Amino acid sequence: MATQLGTLEELPPDYREAMSGIDVAPLWPQMRKVLPHNTPIPVTKAHAWSYAAIRPLLLRAGELTPVEKAERRVLFLVDPGRGAGAMQVSSTIYVGLQLLLPGETAPAHVHTPSAARIVVEGEGGYTVVDGDRLPMKAGDLILTPGGCWHDHGHSGEEPVIWLDALDLPLFYYLEGSYAVEGPLQAPRNRPDPSEVEYRAAGLAPPRRRDRPPANPYPMMRFPWERTENALRHYARHAGSGGAELDYINPETGAPCLPTLGFTAMLLPKGEAVRPPRKSSSAVFHVISGHGYSVIDGVRHDWKAKDVVSAPVFAAIEHRAESEDAFMIRIHDGPLQEKLGYYEERPR
Ligand code: 1HN
C-alpha cells in the first residue's frame, strides 16, 4: 500500500534551519520524486523540430559567425521539458544541426563523449576520423567514437548540413566531458573501411577469433544507399509493423557505439506502426517521406529532415502518409543494457 509521506512543511522551522545549517536534508519529502511507483516520470517532453524552420537560421549563422569563431557551427535542439537553453533532447542524448560552407574546415579534436552524424543536405563534405577520410552523402551515418580524432572539411559547392548526435549530457553528468585539440589530420590515401574491408554484410577480413579485434570501431561510415536497399528487401519479408535494422559493429555484432544505439526504419505507407514501450529515450530523424507520430496521445507531424523526440516508456504510433517513409532512430538502449536495466512493456 502507498503510504502518504511527511512533507518538509510539517517539520518545525528551527529543525529545518538546523538541517540546512549542517548541509543535510530529509529524504522522505522527496522519496516519491526520486523513486516513483512502478514507472519513471520522464523530464523529457516529446517534441518535433521542423527542418524548414531551423535551416534559414543555420544558414544565417554561416553569415554571422565564421567557422574560426565557432569551431563547430551548430544550432542544438532544446528539450522543452527542460526549458530554455537545455543542451539535450533527452536525459542522455544531445542533437544539433551543423553547417559547413564550401572551403571551410572545422579543426581537429578528440573528446570523451561519442558522436555520430547523419548527413542532411549538401555534397562534398567529409569527416576525417582517426585518419580515415569519410565522404558525407545524404542519409549516411558516420561515427566518431569517444577518443577518436576528428575534423571536418568541405570540397563541394553548396552548404553542407548534418545532424550531430552525442552522448554529451551523460558525459557532462559524469563530470567526464573534455576535449583535446590538434592539427588537421592527413587522411590515408584509400577509401574508408565500409568500401574496403566491410564492402558486403557477412564478409570480413580473416582474423584471430581468440583475440579481441585490433580496432574496436572497424567501420565508421554506413552509406545510406546500402541501408535503404537492405531495409526495402527486409521489409518485403518482415511481416507487418514495418522494418527496423540495427546499425552494428560488423566484427562483434554489438551496437556501433558504447552508449547510443542507431536503427534504420522503414514505415510502410498508410500502416500504423506501434512499437512496444521502451525504457530507452529516442530521437527520430526523418530521412524521407512524411506523416505523423502520436506520442503519449499527442500528434506530431513530420516530413523529410525533421526531428522528433520521445521520452522513456512513450506509447508511440508512427504513420507514413502517401509513400513509405524512412527514419533513423537514435536511442540510449545500449547504455541501459550495459546497466542491466533495459526494459520493454506491451502497450
Ligand atoms: C563536436 O565535437 C562536434 O566534432 C559537433 O562536429 C557537435 C557538440 C558538443 C560537443 C562537441 C563535432 C558537438 C561537439
Short mmCIF file of C-alpha atoms and ligand atoms in Angstrom, two decimals:
data_model
loop_
_atom_site.label_atom_id
_atom_site.label_comp_id
_atom_site.label_asym_id
_atom_site.label_seq_id
_atom_site.Cartn_x
_atom_site.Cartn_y
_atom_site.Cartn_z
CA MET A 1 0.00 0.00 0.00
CA ALA A 2 1.20 3.51 -0.85
CA THR A 3 1.54 5.50 2.34
CA GLN A 4 1.34 9.30 2.44
CA LEU A 5 4.81 10.53 3.31
CA GLY A 6 5.57 13.51 5.52
CA THR A 7 6.32 16.91 3.97
CA LEU A 8 9.00 19.49 4.64
CA GLU A 9 6.36 21.97 5.85
CA GLU A 10 5.33 19.63 8.66
CA LEU A 11 8.75 19.99 10.23
CA PRO A 12 9.41 22.82 12.72
CA PRO A 13 11.27 25.82 11.22
CA ASP A 14 14.16 25.56 13.70
CA TYR A 15 14.68 21.90 12.71
CA ARG A 16 14.71 22.78 9.01
CA GLU A 17 17.19 25.56 9.61
CA ALA A 18 19.40 23.29 11.69
CA MET A 19 19.45 20.77 8.85
CA SER A 20 20.44 23.28 6.18
CA GLY A 21 23.00 24.71 8.61
CA ILE A 22 24.88 21.43 8.58
CA ASP A 23 24.16 20.60 4.89
CA VAL A 24 21.76 17.71 5.30
CA ALA A 25 18.13 17.23 4.21
CA PRO A 26 15.32 14.74 4.93
CA LEU A 27 14.72 12.10 2.28
CA TRP A 28 11.05 11.37 2.93
CA PRO A 29 9.52 14.56 1.44
CA GLN A 30 11.34 13.77 -1.81
CA MET A 31 11.14 9.98 -1.76
CA ARG A 32 8.39 9.68 -4.40
CA LYS A 33 10.08 12.18 -6.67
CA VAL A 34 13.30 10.22 -6.95
CA LEU A 35 11.63 6.80 -6.71
CA PRO A 36 8.09 6.95 -8.14
CA HIS A 37 5.94 3.84 -8.02
CA ASN A 38 6.03 1.35 -10.91
CA THR A 39 7.27 3.58 -13.71
CA PRO A 40 9.68 6.52 -14.08
CA ILE A 41 8.37 10.06 -14.52
CA PRO A 42 10.24 11.47 -17.55
CA VAL A 43 11.54 15.04 -17.58
CA THR A 44 11.84 14.87 -21.37
CA LYS A 45 8.86 16.23 -23.33
CA ALA A 46 8.15 14.76 -26.76
CA HIS A 47 8.71 17.37 -29.45
CA ALA A 48 9.01 17.78 -33.22
CA TRP A 49 11.56 20.15 -34.79
CA SER A 50 10.86 21.40 -38.30
CA TYR A 51 13.96 21.45 -40.51
CA ALA A 52 12.34 24.16 -42.64
CA ALA A 53 12.26 26.41 -39.56
CA ILE A 54 15.84 25.70 -38.44
CA ARG A 55 17.57 25.79 -41.85
CA PRO A 56 17.34 29.55 -42.52
CA LEU A 57 18.68 30.37 -39.05
CA LEU A 58 21.55 27.93 -39.50
CA LEU A 59 22.41 29.45 -42.90
CA ARG A 60 22.32 32.89 -41.28
CA ALA A 61 24.79 31.66 -38.67
CA GLY A 62 27.03 31.00 -41.69
CA GLU A 63 26.96 34.75 -42.43
CA LEU A 64 27.07 35.94 -38.81
CA THR A 65 29.76 33.70 -37.40
CA PRO A 66 32.82 32.47 -39.32
CA VAL A 67 33.75 28.87 -38.55
CA GLU A 68 37.00 30.10 -36.96
CA LYS A 69 34.87 31.81 -34.32
CA ALA A 70 32.62 28.83 -33.77
CA GLU A 71 34.87 25.76 -34.09
CA ARG A 72 31.62 23.89 -34.72
CA ARG A 73 28.81 25.99 -36.26
CA VAL A 74 25.82 24.35 -34.66
CA LEU A 75 22.27 25.10 -33.56
CA PHE A 76 21.35 22.49 -30.97
CA LEU A 77 17.86 21.19 -30.20
CA VAL A 78 16.39 22.08 -26.81
CA ASP A 79 14.09 19.70 -24.92
CA PRO A 80 11.01 21.78 -23.98
CA GLY A 81 10.70 19.61 -20.86
CA ARG A 82 13.97 21.07 -19.59
CA GLY A 83 13.44 24.68 -20.58
CA ALA A 84 15.38 27.37 -22.43
CA GLY A 85 18.94 26.55 -23.34
CA ALA A 86 18.99 22.92 -22.20
CA MET A 87 21.72 21.29 -24.28
CA GLN A 88 19.89 17.98 -24.64
CA VAL A 89 16.81 16.38 -26.17
CA SER A 90 16.61 13.60 -23.58
CA SER A 91 18.47 12.56 -20.42
CA THR A 92 21.44 11.21 -22.37
CA ILE A 93 21.11 12.46 -25.95
CA TYR A 94 22.34 15.72 -27.47
CA VAL A 95 21.28 16.61 -31.02
CA GLY A 96 22.43 19.57 -33.09
CA LEU A 97 22.45 20.66 -36.73
CA GLN A 98 25.86 21.68 -38.04
CA LEU A 99 26.67 23.86 -41.06
CA LEU A 100 29.90 23.79 -43.04
CA LEU A 101 30.32 26.10 -46.05
CA PRO A 102 32.39 25.29 -49.16
CA GLY A 103 36.11 25.53 -48.47
CA GLU A 104 35.72 25.65 -44.69
CA THR A 105 37.34 23.27 -42.24
CA ALA A 106 36.33 22.52 -38.66
CA PRO A 107 39.50 21.92 -36.61
CA ALA A 108 40.61 18.53 -35.32
CA HIS A 109 39.88 17.49 -31.78
CA VAL A 110 39.24 14.40 -29.72
CA HIS A 111 36.81 14.18 -26.80
CA THR A 112 35.37 11.79 -24.25
CA PRO A 113 31.73 11.79 -25.49
CA SER A 114 30.92 9.74 -28.59
CA ALA A 115 29.26 11.29 -31.64
CA ALA A 116 27.50 10.19 -34.79
CA ARG A 117 26.47 12.30 -37.74
CA ILE A 118 23.58 11.88 -40.13
CA VAL A 119 24.07 13.86 -43.32
CA VAL A 120 21.04 16.06 -44.05
CA GLU A 121 21.92 18.01 -47.19
CA GLY A 122 24.74 19.06 -49.49
CA GLU A 123 27.53 17.28 -51.33
CA GLY A 124 31.28 17.39 -50.94
CA GLY A 125 31.52 17.35 -47.14
CA TYR A 126 33.80 14.89 -45.42
CA THR A 127 34.93 13.95 -41.92
CA VAL A 128 38.36 12.57 -41.14
CA VAL A 129 38.17 10.10 -38.23
CA ASP A 130 41.48 8.70 -36.96
CA GLY A 131 42.98 9.19 -40.43
CA ASP A 132 40.12 7.72 -42.47
CA ARG A 133 38.52 10.21 -44.82
CA LEU A 134 34.78 9.55 -44.71
CA PRO A 135 32.74 11.11 -47.52
CA MET A 136 29.41 12.54 -46.37
CA LYS A 137 26.42 11.75 -48.57
CA ALA A 138 22.79 12.43 -47.67
CA GLY A 139 21.50 9.89 -45.13
CA ASP A 140 24.92 8.41 -44.32
CA LEU A 141 25.57 7.55 -40.66
CA ILE A 142 29.12 8.45 -39.69
CA LEU A 143 30.60 7.53 -36.31
CA THR A 144 33.03 9.47 -34.18
CA PRO A 145 33.52 7.24 -31.13
CA GLY A 146 34.89 8.89 -27.97
CA GLY A 147 38.68 9.01 -28.12
CA CYS A 148 38.87 9.26 -31.93
CA TRP A 149 40.38 12.32 -33.60
CA HIS A 150 38.03 14.08 -35.98
CA ASP A 151 37.95 17.14 -38.22
CA HIS A 152 35.52 18.16 -40.95
CA GLY A 153 36.10 19.60 -44.41
CA HIS A 154 34.11 20.62 -47.47
CA SER A 155 35.30 20.41 -51.09
CA GLY A 156 31.85 20.93 -52.69
CA GLU A 157 29.93 23.97 -53.94
CA GLU A 158 26.85 24.21 -51.70
CA PRO A 159 26.39 24.40 -47.93
CA VAL A 160 26.59 21.04 -46.16
CA ILE A 161 24.36 20.40 -43.15
CA TRP A 162 24.41 17.36 -40.93
CA LEU A 163 22.83 16.24 -37.68
CA ASP A 164 25.15 15.53 -34.76
CA ALA A 165 24.05 13.12 -32.04
CA LEU A 166 26.23 12.78 -28.94
CA ASP A 167 26.06 11.19 -25.50
CA LEU A 168 27.29 14.58 -24.24
CA PRO A 169 24.62 15.01 -21.48
CA LEU A 170 25.72 11.71 -20.00
CA PHE A 171 29.42 12.63 -20.01
CA TYR A 172 28.65 16.08 -18.65
CA TYR A 173 26.62 14.49 -15.83
CA LEU A 174 29.54 12.16 -15.12
CA GLU A 175 31.80 15.26 -14.92
CA GLY A 176 33.77 13.46 -17.59
CA SER A 177 33.41 15.70 -20.62
CA TYR A 178 36.53 17.28 -22.13
CA ALA A 179 38.32 17.73 -25.47
CA VAL A 180 41.93 17.92 -26.68
CA GLU A 181 42.75 19.99 -29.78
CA GLY A 182 45.24 19.10 -32.50
CA PRO A 183 46.32 19.79 -36.09
CA LEU A 184 44.15 18.79 -39.09
CA GLN A 185 44.77 15.14 -39.96
CA ALA A 186 46.45 13.97 -43.14
CA PRO A 187 43.99 11.34 -44.36
CA ARG A 188 45.12 7.92 -45.61
CA ASN A 189 45.15 7.61 -49.36
CA ARG A 190 42.48 4.90 -49.57
CA PRO A 191 38.69 4.62 -49.31
CA ASP A 192 37.25 4.07 -45.82
CA PRO A 193 36.68 0.53 -44.44
CA SER A 194 32.98 0.49 -45.49
CA GLU A 195 34.28 0.45 -49.09
CA VAL A 196 37.21 -1.91 -48.46
CA GLU A 197 37.13 -4.44 -45.59
CA TYR A 198 33.36 -4.32 -44.99
CA ARG A 199 32.05 -3.91 -48.52
CA ALA A 200 29.34 -6.56 -48.03
CA ALA A 201 27.37 -7.73 -44.98
CA GLY A 202 28.61 -11.06 -43.63
CA LEU A 203 32.14 -10.69 -45.00
CA ALA A 204 35.19 -9.53 -43.05
CA PRO A 205 38.94 -9.98 -43.41
CA PRO A 206 40.41 -13.11 -41.76
CA ARG A 207 41.35 -12.56 -38.12
CA ARG A 208 42.03 -14.41 -34.89
CA ARG A 209 38.72 -15.09 -33.13
CA ASP A 210 40.58 -15.81 -29.88
CA ARG A 211 41.85 -12.24 -29.67
CA PRO A 212 39.91 -9.01 -29.25
CA PRO A 213 39.54 -7.04 -32.50
CA ALA A 214 42.53 -4.80 -33.19
CA ASN A 215 40.17 -1.88 -33.89
CA PRO A 216 37.16 -1.54 -31.57
CA TYR A 217 35.37 0.61 -34.21
CA PRO A 218 36.26 -1.03 -37.53
CA MET A 219 33.51 0.62 -39.60
CA MET A 220 32.84 4.32 -39.15
CA ARG A 221 30.58 5.00 -42.14
CA PHE A 222 27.26 3.38 -43.06
CA PRO A 223 26.27 4.58 -46.54
CA TRP A 224 22.54 5.33 -46.75
CA GLU A 225 22.14 3.80 -50.19
CA ARG A 226 23.07 0.37 -48.79
CA THR A 227 20.89 0.85 -45.71
CA GLU A 228 17.79 1.79 -47.71
CA ASN A 229 18.30 -1.13 -50.05
CA ALA A 230 18.66 -3.55 -47.12
CA LEU A 231 15.52 -2.16 -45.46
CA ARG A 232 13.42 -2.46 -48.63
CA HIS A 233 14.38 -6.10 -49.09
CA TYR A 234 13.92 -6.90 -45.39
CA ALA A 235 10.51 -5.18 -45.27
CA ARG A 236 9.17 -7.42 -48.03
CA HIS A 237 9.50 -10.43 -45.73
CA ALA A 238 9.42 -8.91 -42.24
CA GLY A 239 5.61 -9.04 -41.93
CA SER A 240 3.54 -6.13 -40.65
CA GLY A 241 4.79 -3.36 -38.39
CA GLY A 242 7.38 -2.00 -40.78
CA ALA A 243 11.05 -2.95 -40.74
CA GLU A 244 13.84 -1.89 -38.42
CA LEU A 245 17.55 -2.73 -38.68
CA ASP A 246 20.25 -2.06 -36.08
CA TYR A 247 23.49 -0.36 -37.01
CA ILE A 248 26.06 -2.79 -35.60
CA ASN A 249 29.78 -3.26 -35.30
CA PRO A 250 30.50 -5.69 -38.19
CA GLU A 251 33.20 -7.53 -36.18
CA THR A 252 31.27 -8.09 -32.95
CA GLY A 253 27.56 -7.60 -33.70
CA ALA A 254 27.47 -5.16 -30.76
CA PRO A 255 25.81 -1.72 -31.02
CA CYS A 256 28.00 0.56 -33.16
CA LEU A 257 28.75 2.93 -30.22
CA PRO A 258 29.06 2.18 -26.48
CA THR A 259 26.04 4.11 -25.14
CA LEU A 260 23.98 5.20 -28.16
CA GLY A 261 22.10 2.89 -30.48
CA PHE A 262 21.02 3.63 -34.05
CA THR A 263 18.41 1.88 -36.13
CA ALA A 264 17.11 2.43 -39.65
CA MET A 265 13.34 2.19 -40.00
CA LEU A 266 11.01 1.71 -42.94
CA LEU A 267 7.43 2.79 -42.22
CA PRO A 268 5.13 1.35 -44.90
CA LYS A 269 2.71 3.95 -46.26
CA GLY A 270 -0.66 4.07 -44.53
CA GLU A 271 0.23 1.45 -41.92
CA ALA A 272 0.17 2.23 -38.18
CA VAL A 273 3.47 1.09 -36.63
CA ARG A 274 3.20 0.59 -32.85
CA PRO A 275 6.46 -0.47 -31.23
CA PRO A 276 6.45 -1.68 -27.60
CA ARG A 277 7.07 0.93 -24.91
CA LYS A 278 10.79 1.02 -24.21
CA SER A 279 12.86 2.20 -21.22
CA SER A 280 15.20 3.96 -23.68
CA SER A 281 14.62 7.55 -24.82
CA ALA A 282 14.63 8.19 -28.55
CA VAL A 283 15.15 10.72 -31.29
CA PHE A 284 13.79 10.08 -34.78
CA HIS A 285 15.39 11.72 -37.80
CA VAL A 286 13.25 11.54 -40.93
CA ILE A 287 15.29 10.59 -43.99
CA SER A 288 12.40 10.67 -46.48
CA GLY A 289 8.61 10.64 -46.62
CA HIS A 290 6.07 12.42 -44.46
CA GLY A 291 3.48 11.51 -41.87
CA TYR A 292 2.97 11.79 -38.13
CA SER A 293 3.77 10.13 -34.82
CA VAL A 294 1.31 10.01 -31.94
CA ILE A 295 3.44 10.08 -28.80
CA ASP A 296 1.64 9.63 -25.47
CA GLY A 297 -1.57 10.82 -27.13
CA VAL A 298 -0.15 13.94 -28.83
CA ARG A 299 0.21 14.08 -32.62
CA HIS A 300 3.50 15.35 -34.08
CA ASP A 301 3.55 15.85 -37.87
CA TRP A 302 6.82 15.35 -39.72
CA LYS A 303 8.41 15.39 -43.12
CA ALA A 304 11.86 14.67 -44.56
CA LYS A 305 14.77 16.09 -42.49
CA ASP A 306 12.63 16.80 -39.40
CA VAL A 307 13.49 15.51 -35.93
CA VAL A 308 11.07 14.08 -33.32
CA SER A 309 11.93 13.16 -29.73
CA ALA A 310 10.22 10.65 -27.43
CA PRO A 311 10.73 10.18 -23.68
CA VAL A 312 11.29 6.87 -21.90
CA PHE A 313 8.33 4.44 -21.95
CA ALA A 314 6.46 6.56 -24.50
CA ALA A 315 3.48 4.97 -26.25
CA ILE A 316 4.29 5.64 -29.88
CA GLU A 317 2.37 5.17 -33.12
CA HIS A 318 4.09 6.16 -36.36
CA ARG A 319 2.21 6.57 -39.61
CA ALA A 320 3.69 7.37 -43.02
CA GLU A 321 1.28 9.01 -45.44
CA SER A 322 1.14 8.62 -49.25
CA GLU A 323 4.59 6.94 -49.56
CA ASP A 324 6.87 4.71 -47.49
CA ALA A 325 8.91 6.75 -45.02
CA PHE A 326 12.44 6.14 -43.77
CA MET A 327 13.78 7.23 -40.39
CA ILE A 328 16.84 6.76 -38.25
CA ARG A 329 16.12 6.16 -34.56
CA ILE A 330 18.79 7.30 -32.10
CA HIS A 331 18.39 5.84 -28.60
CA ASP A 332 20.20 5.09 -25.36
CA GLY A 333 19.33 1.38 -25.18
CA PRO A 334 22.99 0.23 -25.30
CA LEU A 335 23.78 2.26 -22.17
CA GLN A 336 20.75 0.84 -20.35
CA GLU A 337 21.63 -2.72 -21.38
CA LYS A 338 25.13 -2.23 -20.01
CA LEU A 339 23.50 -1.16 -16.72
CA GLY A 340 21.39 -4.34 -16.71
CA TYR A 341 18.27 -2.20 -16.89
CA TYR A 342 16.75 -2.07 -20.41
CA GLU A 343 13.01 -2.95 -20.41
CA GLU A 344 10.16 -3.22 -22.91
CA ARG A 345 6.50 -3.20 -21.96
CA PRO A 346 3.49 -4.08 -24.13
CA ARG A 347 1.33 -1.10 -24.97
C1 1HN B 1 31.55 18.21 -31.56
O1 1HN B 1 32.81 17.84 -31.33
C2 1HN B 1 31.05 18.23 -32.84
O2 1HN B 1 33.02 17.39 -33.82
C3 1HN B 1 29.72 18.58 -33.05
O3 1HN B 1 31.49 18.12 -35.13
C4 1HN B 1 28.91 18.93 -32.01
C5 1HN B 1 28.59 19.30 -29.66
C6 1HN B 1 29.07 19.34 -28.38
C7 1HN B 1 30.39 18.98 -28.12
C8 1HN B 1 31.22 18.60 -29.15
C9 1HN B 1 31.91 17.88 -34.00
C10 1HN B 1 29.41 18.94 -30.70
C11 1HN B 1 30.74 18.57 -30.47
#
